[in-house]
Short mmCIF file of C-alpha atoms in Angstrom, two decimals:
data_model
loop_
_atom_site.label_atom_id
_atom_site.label_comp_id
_atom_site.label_asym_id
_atom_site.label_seq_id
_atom_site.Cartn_x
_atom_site.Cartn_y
_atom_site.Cartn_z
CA UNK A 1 -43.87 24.52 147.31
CA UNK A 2 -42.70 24.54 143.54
CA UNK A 3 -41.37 21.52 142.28
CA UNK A 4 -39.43 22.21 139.04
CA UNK A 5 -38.42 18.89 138.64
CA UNK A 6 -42.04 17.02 138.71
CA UNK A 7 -42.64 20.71 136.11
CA UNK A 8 -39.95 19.63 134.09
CA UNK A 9 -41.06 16.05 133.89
CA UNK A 10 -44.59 16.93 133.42
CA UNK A 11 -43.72 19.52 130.61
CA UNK A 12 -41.69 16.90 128.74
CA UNK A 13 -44.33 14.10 128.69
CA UNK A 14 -46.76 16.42 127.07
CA UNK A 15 -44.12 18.04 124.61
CA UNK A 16 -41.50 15.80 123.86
CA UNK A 17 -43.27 12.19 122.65
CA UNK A 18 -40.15 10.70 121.18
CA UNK A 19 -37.79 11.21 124.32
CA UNK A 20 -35.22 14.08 122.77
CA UNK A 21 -32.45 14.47 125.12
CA UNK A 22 -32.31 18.42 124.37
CA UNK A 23 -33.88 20.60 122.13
CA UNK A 24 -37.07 20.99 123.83
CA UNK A 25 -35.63 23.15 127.12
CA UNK A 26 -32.52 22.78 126.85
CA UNK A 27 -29.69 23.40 124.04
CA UNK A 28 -27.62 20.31 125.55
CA UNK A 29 -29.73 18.88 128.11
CA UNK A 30 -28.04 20.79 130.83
CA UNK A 31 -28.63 24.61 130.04
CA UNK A 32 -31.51 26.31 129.49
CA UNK A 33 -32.72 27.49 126.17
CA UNK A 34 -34.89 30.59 125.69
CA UNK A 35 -38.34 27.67 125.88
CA UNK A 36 -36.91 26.79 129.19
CA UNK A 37 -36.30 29.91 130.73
CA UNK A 38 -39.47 31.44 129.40
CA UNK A 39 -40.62 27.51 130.82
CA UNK A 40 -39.13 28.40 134.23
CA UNK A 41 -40.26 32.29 134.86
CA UNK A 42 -43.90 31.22 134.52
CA UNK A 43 -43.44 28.17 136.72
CA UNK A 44 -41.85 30.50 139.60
CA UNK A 45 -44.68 33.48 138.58
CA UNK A 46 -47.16 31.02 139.02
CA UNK A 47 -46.24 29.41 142.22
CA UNK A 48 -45.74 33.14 143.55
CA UNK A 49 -49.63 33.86 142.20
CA UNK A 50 -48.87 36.22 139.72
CA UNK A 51 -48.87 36.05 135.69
CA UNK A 52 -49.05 33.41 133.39
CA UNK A 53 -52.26 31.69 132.04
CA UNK A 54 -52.94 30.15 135.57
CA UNK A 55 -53.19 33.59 136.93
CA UNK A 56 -56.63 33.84 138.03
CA UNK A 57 -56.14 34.22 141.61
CA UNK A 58 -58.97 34.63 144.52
CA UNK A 59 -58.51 37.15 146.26
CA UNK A 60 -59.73 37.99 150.26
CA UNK A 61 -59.69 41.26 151.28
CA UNK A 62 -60.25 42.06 155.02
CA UNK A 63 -60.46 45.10 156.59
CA UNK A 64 -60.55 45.76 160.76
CA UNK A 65 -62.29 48.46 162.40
CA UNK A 66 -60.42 48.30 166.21
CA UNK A 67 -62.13 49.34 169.22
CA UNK A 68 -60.88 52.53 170.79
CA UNK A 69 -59.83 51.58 174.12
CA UNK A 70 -57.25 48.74 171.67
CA UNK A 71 -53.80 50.24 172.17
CA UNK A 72 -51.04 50.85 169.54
CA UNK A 73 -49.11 47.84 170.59
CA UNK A 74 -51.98 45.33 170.68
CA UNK A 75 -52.94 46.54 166.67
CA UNK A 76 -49.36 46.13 166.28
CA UNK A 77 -49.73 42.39 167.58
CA UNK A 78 -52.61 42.29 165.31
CA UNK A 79 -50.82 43.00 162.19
CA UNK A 80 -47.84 40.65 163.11
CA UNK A 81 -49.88 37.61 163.94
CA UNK A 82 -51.92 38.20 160.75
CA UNK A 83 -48.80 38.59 159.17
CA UNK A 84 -47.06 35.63 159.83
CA UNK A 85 -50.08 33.43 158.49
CA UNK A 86 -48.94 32.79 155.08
CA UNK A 87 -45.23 31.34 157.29
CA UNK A 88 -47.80 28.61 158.90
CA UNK A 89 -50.87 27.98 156.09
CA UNK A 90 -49.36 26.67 153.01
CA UNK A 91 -52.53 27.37 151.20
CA UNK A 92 -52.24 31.65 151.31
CA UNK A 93 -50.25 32.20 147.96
CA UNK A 94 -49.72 35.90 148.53
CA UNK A 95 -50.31 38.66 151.83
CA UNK A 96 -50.25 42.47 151.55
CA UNK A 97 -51.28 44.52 154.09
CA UNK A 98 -51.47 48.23 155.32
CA UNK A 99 -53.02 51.41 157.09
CA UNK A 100 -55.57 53.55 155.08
CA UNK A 101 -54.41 56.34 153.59
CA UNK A 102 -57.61 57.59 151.78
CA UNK A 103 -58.46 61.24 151.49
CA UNK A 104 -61.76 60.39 150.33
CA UNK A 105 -62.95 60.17 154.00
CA UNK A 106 -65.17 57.35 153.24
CA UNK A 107 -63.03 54.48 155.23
CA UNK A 108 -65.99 54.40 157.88
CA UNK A 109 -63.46 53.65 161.23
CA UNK A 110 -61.89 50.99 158.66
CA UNK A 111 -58.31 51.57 159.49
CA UNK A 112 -56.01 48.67 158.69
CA UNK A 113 -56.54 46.31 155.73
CA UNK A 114 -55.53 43.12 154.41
CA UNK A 115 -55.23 40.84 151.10
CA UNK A 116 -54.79 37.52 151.72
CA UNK A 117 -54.65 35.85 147.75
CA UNK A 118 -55.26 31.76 147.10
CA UNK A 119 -54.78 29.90 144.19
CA UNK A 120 -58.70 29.04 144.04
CA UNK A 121 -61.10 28.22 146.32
CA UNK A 122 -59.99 24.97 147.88
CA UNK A 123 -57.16 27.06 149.42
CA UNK A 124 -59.63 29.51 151.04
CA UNK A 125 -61.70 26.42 151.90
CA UNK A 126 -58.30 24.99 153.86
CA UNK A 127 -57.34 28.39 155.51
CA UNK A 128 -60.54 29.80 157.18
CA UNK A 129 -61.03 26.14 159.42
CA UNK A 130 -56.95 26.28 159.93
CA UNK A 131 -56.18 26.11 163.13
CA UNK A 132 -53.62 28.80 162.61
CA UNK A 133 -56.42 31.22 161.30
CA UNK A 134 -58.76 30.23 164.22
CA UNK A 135 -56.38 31.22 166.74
CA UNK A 136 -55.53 34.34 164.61
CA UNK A 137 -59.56 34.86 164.99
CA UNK A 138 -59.45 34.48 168.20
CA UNK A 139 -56.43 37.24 169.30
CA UNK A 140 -58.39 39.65 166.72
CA UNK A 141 -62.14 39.51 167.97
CA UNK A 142 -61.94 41.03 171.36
CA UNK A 143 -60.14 43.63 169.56
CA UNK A 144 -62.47 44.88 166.68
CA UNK A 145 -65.05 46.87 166.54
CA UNK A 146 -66.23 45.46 162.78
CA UNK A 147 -64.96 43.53 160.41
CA UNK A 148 -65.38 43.32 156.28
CA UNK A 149 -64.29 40.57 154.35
CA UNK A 150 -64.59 40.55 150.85
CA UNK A 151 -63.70 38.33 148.03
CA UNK A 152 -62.98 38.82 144.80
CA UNK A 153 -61.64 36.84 141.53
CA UNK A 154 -58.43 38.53 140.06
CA UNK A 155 -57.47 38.64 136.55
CA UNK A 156 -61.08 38.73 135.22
#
């Protein structure tokens, strides 16, 4: 969770040595100035895992190849249980998801896929042992023909 007032603090202690009351985010040590809101954006960017200079992000792609005999409504509990991850692991920064739409005809059964993005690895390294990703593993294996997982650094 973003925490604009430990930001705030932080910022100051590093840019404003001799205490100013305003001047340094602020015009009047209430409102914003154009520093602060420029201060602010890349705070809330950041803590959404996108832009700024902290936005190297890993990214974990995973794609399901379901059995035949799984039925519409069980994929569907599939997607919904996957998607509700990022509610229950604090870690997962960002979730997109979807159904191929290639018409390259080189998806290879691959049919539904996933991108789970962390902040770095130590957030990957809390989400696979989660408990709420092991008993997301556990509703998706029976159900899957294959699996590929793939991971990738972003903004390199």
């Amino acid at each position: 969770m973003l925490d604009l007032n430990r930001e705030f603090h932080a910022y100051l202690g590093r840019h404003n040595p001799l205490g100013a009351e305003s001047k340094v985010l602020t015009g009047d040590g209430v409102h914003l100035n154009p520093a602060g809101n420029r201060f602010v954006a890349a705070r809330m960017l950041e803590a959404l895992g996108v832009g700024g200079p902290g936005s190297r992000r890993l990214r974990h792609v995973v794609l399901f190849k379901f059995k035949p005999e799984v039925t519409k409504p069980q994929v569907q509990e599939v997607v919904r249980a996957f998607a509700a991850l990022p509610q229950r692991i604090e870690a997962i920064v960002g979730f997109e998801h979807g159904v191929d739409v290639s018409v390259e005809n080189k998806q290879k059964g691959f049919t539904h896929g996933f991108v789970v993005t962390f902040r770095d690895e130590k957030g990957r390294d809390i989400y696979l042992p989660h408990p709420a990703h092991q008993e997301f593993v556990k509703l998706v294996g029976p159900r899957v023909a294959d699996v590929l997982v793939f991971d990738y650094w972003s903004g390199q």
